[in-house]
Amino acid sequence: MSMPETAPMPSLRGQDLFALDANLRAELDRRDPALLTRWADKLGDFGRFVGDEVDRAAEYTDRHGHPTLKSHDRDGRLANHVVTNPAWQQVSRRVYEHGAVGLNYTEDPAPYLVTFAMGYLLSQADTSLHCPVTMTGAVAYVLDRFAPERVKRDYLHQLTRIDGRAKSAGTWATEQHGGSDVGATTTVARKDGDAWRLTGIKWFTSAIDGGIAVATARPEDGAGGSKGLGLYLVPTEMPDGSANDFRIRRLKDKLGTIGVPTAELDLTGTWALEIAAPPTGFRLMMEALEFSRIQNALGSSGLHRRAYLEALQFADGRVAFGSTITSYPMVQDELLKLLVTLDASVAMSFEAAAAFDSAHISEVGDADNRERTWLRLATALAKYLTAEYANQAARGAIEIIGGNGYTYDFVTPRLLRDAQVLTVWEGPANIQALELLRLLSQRYGGAEMFVQAVGGTILDAPEALSAILKPARAALKDAEEALRYVATDADKAQRHARRLMTLLADLFATSLLTRQAAADLARGDARKACVLKLFVDGHLTHLPRRGIGAETEWASKLFRPLADYAAIDPADLPN
């Protein structure tokens, strides 16, 4: 008996991921209409490259082309050579040709918002490739802004060139005994003429084959803790072209992000140049990590976007019990959960990205700079919540697709594995919560700033959003009370920091969606207002005593325009 023929399932591969993303274009237009006009063609070229070539290479690398380590050559000499497959090599070269880092350093430099948007697009196809691009951007930023002129002159161009010959970079901070506690670094730096020699073990070094890294180390007889750390540039090759002294112990066997080689590294008198002496070294590494945290939020949002698109496309084409499954209310509700948190994630991550462009300051660690405080606050909240949402979205997409989504015929298993790293890269949730507590203290004034910025948006929203925001205004009062509570006792603050962070992050997302909804309503479009209602009802409303949850029948009637990012008549906005 022959099997019945079925129509082939459409694929996202080969599509322009920028042209496909109305929400991204709207986000950039809100931030700076001139930016979108100036850079739309470049982002479109990149969106096509990512949607086709990068996506193909990512699948091949994940399934068949894992990086391997050739530790020694045939004569027994130390080789330290990481072997990657040709597809990975090609897209790794071309992503820098497209300017994912270098556009910020041309004679007519792009705002960082442009390359952050490229990171968001890139992560929709390959989180593995997004990792070295992120670290390269972070190191380039530190070299450009803070490095001595000699170091900047000799090495910045190697990371920012767009001729196909750019190197990538890594950030070597993690040690086995310290983890996120970078201040526990035991790597020692010894002076060697105009340079330094580093000795120690770095436990988690990604993009080991990039060519350049920055590393934390403690000068001999230096002070303890983070104040005793310097920051050093470590090239793979010495200035004369010979190999630098270090040994790759092994490549990590990881759950996800298979494409990027991650190693344990012995620094054995490794030659390095000083970027910053103590106590500034640690602060500059934090500058690099903060850049990476913004990209982590954008990467989470991009992966989330891919998961949503895969689920929606499958559901639109899947016929079960006589109808496409997007006609069934339960499926609609699950897709809308992915959609609403996606819109929230994009809003949060691009708020952090825009804040980075606004907060360029000359003095590192300037606690009185309000833009700098807002940047760090937005970054901590966005990094935490977008990573949580990305994991939920990857799992949710598999459930919507069903058994097929559990197989490698679909991208969803890779999305699920890759999403796991987003919660721990550049500091897990507990580290973000501790950062949040520091920012909320009187020294930085973050608590007052949060209430003014986030609370002001929610409280001053137009009357058309008043009923929608009633639960948010109640949650805002809870947040103000919680901020006063944790300010009274350090032990209480640490115990409740993560719960506080969740509440503040939900309110942060609510305020950004409110701002968007108000602007769109003024133009006659209620779609974002509908998204705002779904977000508030799903995240800031406790389970009612009657019934089994917030009523979503209205959303089913508007499912198609919500899913397709189409305009919605304000008359259809529910009370």
Coordinates of C-alpha atoms in Angstrom, one line a residue:
M1 CA 0.0 0.0 0.0
S2 CA 1.4 3.4 -0.9
M3 CA 1.6 6.2 1.5
P4 CA -0.7 9.2 0.9
E5 CA 1.2 12.2 -0.6
T6 CA 1.5 15.3 1.6
A7 CA 2.6 18.7 0.7
P8 CA 6.2 19.5 1.6
M9 CA 6.6 21.6 4.8
P10 CA 7.9 25.1 3.9
S11 CA 11.3 26.0 5.2
L12 CA 12.7 29.3 6.6
R13 CA 16.0 28.6 5.0
G14 CA 16.9 30.9 2.1
Q15 CA 14.7 33.7 3.4
D16 CA 15.8 37.2 4.2
L17 CA 15.5 37.2 8.0
F18 CA 15.6 41.0 8.1
A19 CA 12.8 41.5 5.6
L20 CA 10.8 38.8 7.4
D21 CA 11.0 40.7 10.7
A22 CA 8.5 43.6 10.8
N23 CA 9.0 43.9 14.6
L24 CA 12.8 44.5 14.2
R25 CA 12.3 47.1 11.6
A26 CA 9.7 48.8 13.7
E27 CA 12.1 48.7 16.7
L28 CA 14.9 50.3 14.8
D29 CA 12.5 52.9 13.3
R30 CA 11.3 53.8 16.9
R31 CA 14.9 54.3 18.0
D32 CA 16.1 56.2 15.0
P33 CA 14.3 56.5 11.7
A34 CA 17.4 57.8 10.0
L35 CA 19.3 54.7 11.1
L36 CA 16.9 52.4 9.4
T37 CA 17.0 54.4 6.2
R38 CA 20.8 54.5 6.2
W39 CA 21.5 50.8 7.1
A40 CA 18.5 48.9 5.8
D41 CA 20.3 47.6 2.7
K42 CA 23.3 46.4 4.8
L43 CA 20.9 44.7 7.2
G44 CA 19.0 43.1 4.3
D45 CA 22.2 41.7 2.8
F46 CA 23.1 40.3 6.2
G47 CA 19.6 38.9 6.7
R48 CA 19.9 37.0 3.5
F49 CA 23.4 35.7 4.3
V50 CA 22.3 34.5 7.7
G51 CA 19.1 33.0 6.5
D52 CA 20.8 30.8 3.9
E53 CA 24.6 30.3 4.1
V54 CA 24.9 30.6 7.9
D55 CA 21.9 28.4 8.5
R56 CA 23.3 25.7 6.2
A57 CA 26.7 25.8 7.8
A58 CA 25.2 25.7 11.3
E59 CA 23.3 22.5 10.6
Y60 CA 26.3 20.8 9.0
T61 CA 28.7 21.8 11.9
D62 CA 26.2 20.7 14.6
R63 CA 25.6 17.4 13.0
H64 CA 28.8 16.4 11.2
G65 CA 31.6 19.0 11.6
H66 CA 32.5 19.4 15.2
P67 CA 35.8 21.2 15.9
T68 CA 38.7 18.9 17.0
L69 CA 42.0 19.5 18.6
K70 CA 45.3 18.5 17.0
S71 CA 47.6 18.9 20.1
H72 CA 50.8 17.8 18.5
D73 CA 52.3 17.5 15.0
R74 CA 53.6 14.3 13.5
D75 CA 57.1 15.0 15.0
G76 CA 55.6 15.2 18.5
R77 CA 55.9 19.0 18.7
L78 CA 53.2 21.1 20.4
A79 CA 50.7 22.2 17.7
N80 CA 47.8 23.7 19.5
H81 CA 45.8 23.5 16.3
V82 CA 42.0 23.5 16.3
V83 CA 40.5 21.9 13.2
T84 CA 37.2 23.3 12.0
N85 CA 35.2 22.3 9.0
P86 CA 35.3 24.4 5.8
A87 CA 31.7 25.5 6.1
W88 CA 32.3 27.0 9.5
Q89 CA 35.5 28.6 8.3
Q90 CA 33.7 30.2 5.4
V91 CA 30.8 31.7 7.3
S92 CA 33.2 32.8 10.1
R93 CA 35.2 34.8 7.6
R94 CA 32.2 36.2 5.8
V95 CA 30.4 37.4 8.9
Y96 CA 33.2 39.8 9.6
E97 CA 33.2 40.8 5.9
H98 CA 29.6 41.9 6.4
G99 CA 30.8 44.2 9.1
A100 CA 29.3 42.5 12.2
V101 CA 32.2 44.1 14.1
G102 CA 33.9 46.4 11.7
L103 CA 31.0 48.6 10.8
N104 CA 31.5 50.5 14.1
Y105 CA 35.1 51.4 13.2
T106 CA 35.0 52.7 9.6
E107 CA 35.5 56.3 8.6
D108 CA 31.7 56.7 8.7
P109 CA 31.0 54.4 11.7
A110 CA 27.7 52.8 12.3
P111 CA 26.0 53.1 15.7
Y112 CA 26.5 50.0 17.8
L113 CA 22.7 49.5 17.5
V114 CA 23.3 48.4 13.9
T115 CA 25.8 45.7 14.8
F116 CA 23.7 44.7 17.8
A117 CA 20.8 44.2 15.3
M118 CA 23.2 42.0 13.2
G119 CA 23.9 39.9 16.3
Y120 CA 20.1 39.4 16.8
L121 CA 19.8 38.2 13.2
L122 CA 22.9 36.0 13.4
S123 CA 21.7 34.2 16.4
Q124 CA 18.5 33.2 14.6
A125 CA 20.7 30.9 12.5
D126 CA 23.7 30.0 14.7
T127 CA 24.2 30.9 18.3
S128 CA 27.7 29.2 18.0
L129 CA 28.8 31.8 15.5
H130 CA 27.3 34.6 17.5
C131 CA 29.6 33.7 20.4
P132 CA 33.0 34.7 18.8
V133 CA 31.4 37.7 17.0
T134 CA 30.2 38.9 20.4
M135 CA 33.6 38.5 22.1
T136 CA 35.3 40.1 19.1
G137 CA 33.0 43.1 19.4
A138 CA 33.7 43.3 23.1
V139 CA 37.4 43.2 22.8
A140 CA 37.5 45.7 19.9
Y141 CA 35.4 48.1 22.0
V142 CA 37.8 47.8 25.0
L143 CA 40.9 48.2 22.7
D144 CA 39.3 51.2 21.0
R145 CA 38.2 53.0 24.1
F146 CA 40.8 52.1 26.7
A147 CA 43.9 50.4 25.4
P148 CA 47.3 52.2 25.3
E149 CA 48.0 53.7 21.9
R150 CA 50.6 51.0 21.0
V151 CA 48.2 48.1 21.7
K152 CA 45.3 49.8 19.9
R153 CA 47.5 50.6 16.9
D154 CA 48.9 47.1 16.5
Y155 CA 45.8 45.0 17.2
L156 CA 42.5 46.9 16.8
H157 CA 42.6 46.8 13.0
Q158 CA 43.1 43.0 13.1
L159 CA 39.6 42.6 14.6
T160 CA 37.7 45.3 12.7
R161 CA 38.9 44.9 9.1
I162 CA 36.1 44.0 6.6
D163 CA 38.3 42.5 3.8
G164 CA 37.9 38.9 4.8
R165 CA 41.1 38.7 6.8
A166 CA 39.8 39.8 10.3
K167 CA 40.7 37.8 13.4
S168 CA 38.3 37.0 16.1
A169 CA 38.9 37.4 19.8
G170 CA 38.2 35.8 23.2
T171 CA 37.8 36.9 26.8
W172 CA 39.8 34.7 29.1
A173 CA 38.6 35.3 32.7
T174 CA 37.1 32.1 34.0
E175 CA 39.2 29.8 36.3
Q176 CA 38.0 26.5 37.7
H177 CA 38.1 27.5 41.3
G178 CA 36.5 30.9 40.8
G179 CA 33.8 30.6 38.1
S180 CA 32.0 33.9 38.1
D181 CA 34.2 35.2 40.9
V182 CA 36.8 36.7 38.6
G183 CA 38.4 38.4 41.7
A184 CA 39.6 34.9 42.7
T185 CA 42.0 34.8 39.7
T186 CA 45.3 33.1 40.4
T187 CA 46.9 33.6 37.0
V188 CA 50.2 35.5 37.6
A189 CA 51.6 38.2 35.4
R190 CA 55.4 38.7 35.4
K191 CA 57.1 41.7 33.8
D192 CA 59.3 40.9 30.8
G193 CA 60.8 44.1 29.3
D194 CA 58.0 46.0 27.6
A195 CA 55.7 43.0 27.8
W196 CA 54.4 40.5 30.4
R197 CA 54.4 36.7 30.8
L198 CA 51.2 35.0 32.1
T199 CA 51.2 31.7 34.0
G200 CA 48.0 30.0 35.1
I201 CA 45.0 28.0 33.9
K202 CA 42.0 29.4 32.2
W203 CA 39.1 27.0 32.5
F204 CA 36.6 28.1 29.9
T205 CA 38.0 29.9 26.9
S206 CA 35.8 30.1 23.8
A207 CA 36.9 30.9 20.3
I208 CA 40.4 29.6 21.2
D209 CA 41.4 29.7 17.5
G210 CA 40.5 33.3 17.0
G211 CA 44.0 34.9 17.1
I212 CA 43.6 37.4 19.9
A213 CA 42.3 37.4 23.5
V214 CA 42.2 39.6 26.6
A215 CA 42.9 37.9 29.9
T216 CA 42.8 38.8 33.6
A217 CA 46.0 38.1 35.6
R218 CA 47.5 39.3 38.9
P219 CA 50.9 41.0 38.8
E220 CA 53.5 39.4 41.1
D221 CA 53.0 40.7 44.7
G222 CA 49.7 42.3 43.6
A223 CA 46.8 42.9 45.9
G224 CA 44.2 40.3 46.4
G225 CA 40.7 40.4 45.0
S226 CA 39.5 42.1 41.9
K227 CA 41.4 45.3 42.7
G228 CA 44.7 43.4 42.2
L229 CA 44.0 42.3 38.6
G230 CA 45.4 43.7 35.4
L231 CA 44.1 43.2 31.9
Y232 CA 46.4 41.8 29.2
L233 CA 46.2 41.3 25.4
V234 CA 47.3 37.8 24.4
P235 CA 47.9 37.1 20.7
T236 CA 48.1 33.6 19.4
E237 CA 51.2 34.6 17.5
M238 CA 54.2 36.6 18.6
P239 CA 55.1 39.8 16.7
D240 CA 57.7 37.8 14.8
G241 CA 55.2 35.2 13.6
S242 CA 56.2 32.4 16.0
A243 CA 53.7 30.6 18.2
N244 CA 53.0 32.1 21.6
D245 CA 53.6 29.9 24.6
F246 CA 50.4 28.2 25.9
R247 CA 48.9 24.7 25.7
I248 CA 45.4 23.7 24.9
R249 CA 44.6 20.9 27.4
R250 CA 41.4 19.8 25.7
L251 CA 38.3 21.1 23.9
K252 CA 35.2 21.0 26.1
D253 CA 32.5 18.4 25.2
K254 CA 29.5 20.7 25.4
L255 CA 25.7 20.3 25.4
G256 CA 25.2 22.9 22.7
T257 CA 27.0 25.7 20.7
I258 CA 29.0 22.9 19.1
G259 CA 30.5 25.0 16.4
V260 CA 32.6 27.3 18.6
P261 CA 35.6 25.6 20.1
T262 CA 35.9 26.0 23.8
A263 CA 39.0 24.9 25.6
E264 CA 40.9 24.5 28.9
L265 CA 44.1 26.4 28.6
D266 CA 47.5 26.3 30.3
L267 CA 49.2 29.7 30.1
T268 CA 52.9 28.7 30.4
G269 CA 54.8 32.0 30.4
T270 CA 52.5 33.3 27.7
W271 CA 53.6 36.6 26.1
A272 CA 51.1 39.4 26.6
L273 CA 50.8 43.2 26.5
E274 CA 49.3 45.2 29.3
I275 CA 46.0 46.9 28.5
A276 CA 45.4 48.2 32.0
A277 CA 47.2 47.8 35.4
P278 CA 45.4 47.2 38.6
P279 CA 43.0 48.3 39.8
T280 CA 41.6 49.2 36.3
G281 CA 42.1 45.8 34.8
F282 CA 39.1 44.2 36.4
R283 CA 36.9 47.1 35.5
L284 CA 37.9 46.9 31.8
M285 CA 37.1 43.2 31.7
M286 CA 33.7 44.1 33.1
E287 CA 33.4 46.5 30.2
A288 CA 33.9 43.7 27.8
L289 CA 31.5 41.4 29.7
E290 CA 28.9 44.1 29.8
F291 CA 29.1 44.4 26.0
S292 CA 28.8 40.6 25.8
R293 CA 25.8 40.6 28.1
I294 CA 23.9 42.9 25.8
Q295 CA 24.7 40.6 22.9
N296 CA 23.6 37.7 25.1
A297 CA 20.2 39.3 25.4
L298 CA 20.0 40.0 21.7
G299 CA 21.2 36.4 21.0
S300 CA 18.4 35.1 23.3
S301 CA 15.9 37.2 21.5
G302 CA 17.1 36.0 18.1
L303 CA 17.0 32.3 19.1
H304 CA 13.5 33.0 20.5
R305 CA 12.4 34.5 17.2
R306 CA 13.6 31.4 15.3
A307 CA 11.8 29.1 17.7
Y308 CA 8.6 31.1 17.3
L309 CA 8.8 31.2 13.5
E310 CA 9.5 27.4 13.3
A311 CA 6.5 26.7 15.5
L312 CA 4.2 29.1 13.6
Q313 CA 5.2 27.9 10.2
F314 CA 4.7 24.3 11.1
A315 CA 1.4 24.9 12.8
D316 CA 0.1 26.9 9.7
G317 CA 0.9 23.9 7.5
R318 CA -0.1 21.0 9.8
V319 CA -3.5 19.6 9.2
A320 CA -5.0 17.5 12.1
F321 CA -8.6 16.4 12.5
G322 CA -9.5 18.2 9.4
S323 CA -8.1 21.7 10.1
T324 CA -4.8 23.4 10.3
I325 CA -3.8 23.3 13.9
T326 CA -3.6 27.1 14.1
S327 CA -7.3 27.1 14.1
Y328 CA -7.5 25.4 17.5
P329 CA -7.6 27.6 20.6
M330 CA -5.0 25.7 22.6
V331 CA -2.5 25.9 19.8
Q332 CA -3.2 29.6 19.4
D333 CA -2.7 30.2 23.1
E334 CA 0.7 28.4 23.1
L335 CA 1.8 30.3 20.0
L336 CA 0.7 33.6 21.5
K337 CA 2.7 32.9 24.7
L338 CA 5.8 32.6 22.5
L339 CA 4.9 35.7 20.5
V340 CA 4.3 37.9 23.6
T341 CA 7.5 37.0 25.4
L342 CA 9.3 37.4 22.0
D343 CA 8.1 41.0 21.7
A344 CA 9.0 41.6 25.3
S345 CA 12.5 40.2 24.8
V346 CA 13.1 42.3 21.7
A347 CA 12.0 45.4 23.5
M348 CA 14.3 44.7 26.5
S349 CA 17.4 43.7 24.5
F350 CA 17.2 46.7 22.2
E351 CA 16.6 49.0 25.1
A352 CA 19.9 47.8 26.5
A353 CA 21.5 48.1 23.0
A354 CA 20.3 51.7 22.6
A355 CA 21.5 52.5 26.1
F356 CA 25.0 51.3 25.2
D357 CA 25.1 53.9 22.3
S358 CA 23.9 56.6 24.7
A359 CA 26.3 55.8 27.6
H360 CA 29.7 56.1 26.1
I361 CA 31.7 57.7 28.9
S362 CA 35.4 58.4 29.2
E363 CA 35.8 57.4 32.8
V364 CA 35.3 53.7 33.6
G365 CA 33.2 53.0 36.7
D366 CA 31.7 56.5 36.9
A367 CA 29.0 55.8 39.5
D368 CA 27.4 59.3 39.1
N369 CA 26.7 58.9 35.4
R370 CA 22.9 58.2 35.1
E371 CA 23.1 56.9 31.6
R372 CA 25.8 54.4 32.7
T373 CA 23.6 53.3 35.6
W374 CA 20.6 52.9 33.3
L375 CA 22.7 50.9 30.9
R376 CA 23.8 48.4 33.5
L377 CA 20.3 48.2 35.0
A378 CA 18.7 47.5 31.6
T379 CA 21.4 45.0 30.7
A380 CA 21.1 43.0 33.9
L381 CA 17.3 42.8 33.6
A382 CA 17.3 42.0 29.9
K383 CA 20.1 39.5 30.1
Y384 CA 18.2 37.5 32.8
L385 CA 14.7 37.5 31.4
T386 CA 15.5 37.1 27.7
A387 CA 17.5 34.0 28.4
E388 CA 14.7 32.5 30.5
Y389 CA 12.2 33.2 27.7
A390 CA 14.5 31.7 25.0
N391 CA 14.6 28.4 26.9
Q392 CA 10.9 28.4 27.3
A393 CA 10.4 29.2 23.6
A394 CA 12.8 26.4 22.4
R395 CA 10.9 23.9 24.5
G396 CA 7.5 25.3 23.5
A397 CA 8.3 25.1 19.8
I398 CA 9.2 21.4 20.1
E399 CA 5.9 20.8 21.9
I400 CA 3.9 22.6 19.2
I401 CA 5.6 20.8 16.4
G402 CA 5.4 17.5 18.3
G403 CA 7.5 14.4 17.6
N404 CA 8.9 15.9 14.4
G405 CA 10.3 18.8 16.4
Y406 CA 12.3 16.3 18.5
T407 CA 14.2 15.1 15.5
Y408 CA 17.1 16.6 13.7
D409 CA 15.0 17.0 10.6
F410 CA 14.1 20.3 12.3
V411 CA 16.3 23.0 13.8
T412 CA 14.4 22.9 17.2
P413 CA 16.7 20.3 19.0
R414 CA 19.7 22.5 18.3
L415 CA 17.8 25.6 19.5
L416 CA 16.9 23.8 22.7
R417 CA 20.5 22.8 23.4
D418 CA 22.0 26.1 22.4
A419 CA 19.4 28.1 24.5
Q420 CA 20.8 26.5 27.7
V421 CA 24.1 28.4 27.4
L422 CA 22.3 31.8 27.3
T423 CA 21.4 31.5 31.0
V424 CA 25.1 31.0 32.0
W425 CA 27.2 33.0 29.5
E426 CA 28.6 36.1 31.0
G427 CA 27.1 35.4 34.4
P428 CA 24.1 33.3 35.4
A429 CA 20.9 34.7 36.9
N430 CA 22.3 34.9 40.5
I431 CA 25.2 37.0 39.2
Q432 CA 22.8 39.3 37.5
A433 CA 20.8 39.5 40.7
L434 CA 23.9 40.6 42.6
E435 CA 24.7 43.2 40.0
L436 CA 21.1 44.4 40.3
L437 CA 21.4 44.8 44.1
R438 CA 24.6 46.9 43.6
L439 CA 22.8 49.2 41.1
L440 CA 19.8 49.6 43.4
S441 CA 21.9 50.9 46.2
Q442 CA 22.1 54.5 47.2
R443 CA 25.6 54.8 45.7
Y444 CA 24.2 54.3 42.2
G445 CA 20.6 55.4 42.7
G446 CA 19.2 52.6 40.6
A447 CA 16.1 52.1 42.7
E448 CA 14.9 55.7 42.3
M449 CA 15.9 55.6 38.6
F450 CA 13.8 52.4 38.1
V451 CA 10.7 53.8 39.8
Q452 CA 11.0 57.1 37.8
A453 CA 11.6 55.5 34.4
V454 CA 9.6 52.3 34.5
G455 CA 6.9 53.6 37.0
G456 CA 6.6 56.9 35.1
T457 CA 5.8 55.1 31.8
I458 CA 3.3 52.8 33.4
L459 CA 1.5 55.5 35.5
D460 CA 1.5 58.1 32.7
A461 CA 0.2 55.9 30.0
P462 CA -2.8 57.1 27.9
E463 CA -6.3 56.5 29.1
A464 CA -6.8 53.8 26.4
L465 CA -4.3 51.6 28.2
S466 CA -5.5 52.3 31.7
A467 CA -7.6 49.2 32.2
I468 CA -4.9 47.0 30.7
L469 CA -2.3 48.4 33.1
K470 CA -4.3 48.1 36.3
P471 CA -2.4 44.9 37.4
A472 CA 0.9 46.5 36.4
R473 CA 0.2 49.5 38.6
A474 CA -0.5 47.2 41.5
A475 CA 2.7 45.3 40.7
L476 CA 4.6 48.6 40.7
K477 CA 3.5 49.3 44.3
D478 CA 4.7 45.8 45.2
A479 CA 8.0 46.6 43.6
E480 CA 8.4 49.8 45.5
E481 CA 7.6 48.0 48.8
A482 CA 10.1 45.3 47.9
L483 CA 12.8 47.8 47.1
R484 CA 12.3 49.4 50.5
Y485 CA 12.4 46.0 52.1
V486 CA 15.7 44.8 50.6
A487 CA 17.3 48.2 51.3
T488 CA 17.1 47.5 55.1
D489 CA 19.1 44.4 55.4
A490 CA 21.9 42.9 53.2
D491 CA 21.0 39.3 54.1
K492 CA 17.4 39.9 53.2
A493 CA 18.4 41.5 50.0
Q494 CA 20.5 38.5 48.8
R495 CA 17.9 36.0 49.8
H496 CA 15.2 37.8 47.8
A497 CA 17.3 39.2 45.0
R498 CA 16.3 36.8 42.3
R499 CA 12.6 37.1 43.1
L500 CA 13.0 40.9 43.1
M501 CA 14.8 40.7 39.7
T502 CA 11.9 38.7 38.2
L503 CA 9.4 41.3 39.4
L504 CA 11.5 44.3 38.2
A505 CA 12.2 42.6 34.8
D506 CA 8.5 42.0 34.2
L507 CA 7.8 45.6 35.0
F508 CA 10.7 46.7 32.8
A509 CA 9.2 44.7 29.9
T510 CA 5.8 46.1 30.6
S511 CA 7.0 49.7 30.5
L512 CA 8.7 49.2 27.2
L513 CA 5.6 47.5 25.6
T514 CA 3.5 50.3 27.1
R515 CA 5.7 52.9 25.4
Q516 CA 5.3 51.0 22.1
A517 CA 1.6 50.5 22.5
A518 CA 1.0 54.2 23.2
A519 CA 2.9 55.3 20.1
D520 CA 1.2 52.8 17.8
L521 CA -2.2 53.6 19.2
A522 CA -1.6 57.3 18.3
R523 CA -1.1 56.0 14.7
G524 CA -4.3 53.9 14.8
D525 CA -2.7 50.5 15.4
A526 CA -3.7 48.5 18.5
R527 CA -1.5 45.4 17.9
K528 CA 1.1 46.3 20.5
A529 CA -1.7 47.2 22.9
C530 CA -3.0 43.6 22.5
V531 CA 0.5 42.3 23.1
L532 CA 0.8 44.4 26.2
K533 CA -2.5 43.1 27.6
L534 CA -1.5 39.5 27.0
F535 CA 1.9 40.2 28.7
V536 CA 0.3 41.9 31.7
D537 CA -2.4 39.2 32.1
G538 CA 0.2 36.4 31.8
H539 CA 3.0 37.8 33.9
L540 CA 1.6 40.4 36.4
T541 CA -1.8 39.0 37.2
H542 CA -2.3 36.4 39.9
L543 CA -4.6 33.4 39.2
P544 CA -8.1 34.7 39.8
R545 CA -10.3 33.0 42.5
R546 CA -12.9 32.3 39.9
G547 CA -12.3 30.5 36.7
I548 CA -9.0 28.9 35.7
G549 CA -7.0 31.9 34.2
A550 CA -7.1 35.0 32.3
E551 CA -9.7 35.1 29.5
T552 CA -8.0 34.9 26.1
E553 CA -11.0 34.3 23.7
W554 CA -10.5 37.9 22.4
A555 CA -7.0 37.0 21.4
S556 CA -8.1 34.0 19.4
K557 CA -10.2 36.4 17.3
L558 CA -7.1 38.5 16.7
F559 CA -4.7 35.6 16.4
R560 CA -3.8 36.1 12.7
P561 CA -2.9 39.8 12.8
L562 CA -1.0 39.3 16.1
A563 CA 0.9 36.4 14.6
D564 CA 1.7 38.2 11.4
Y565 CA 2.6 41.6 13.0
A566 CA -0.3 43.2 11.1
A567 CA -2.1 46.3 12.2
I568 CA -5.2 46.0 14.5
D569 CA -8.0 48.4 14.7
P570 CA -8.2 50.2 18.1
A571 CA -11.9 49.4 18.2
D572 CA -10.9 45.7 18.5
L573 CA -8.8 46.3 21.6
P574 CA -10.5 44.5 24.6
N575 CA -11.3 46.4 27.8

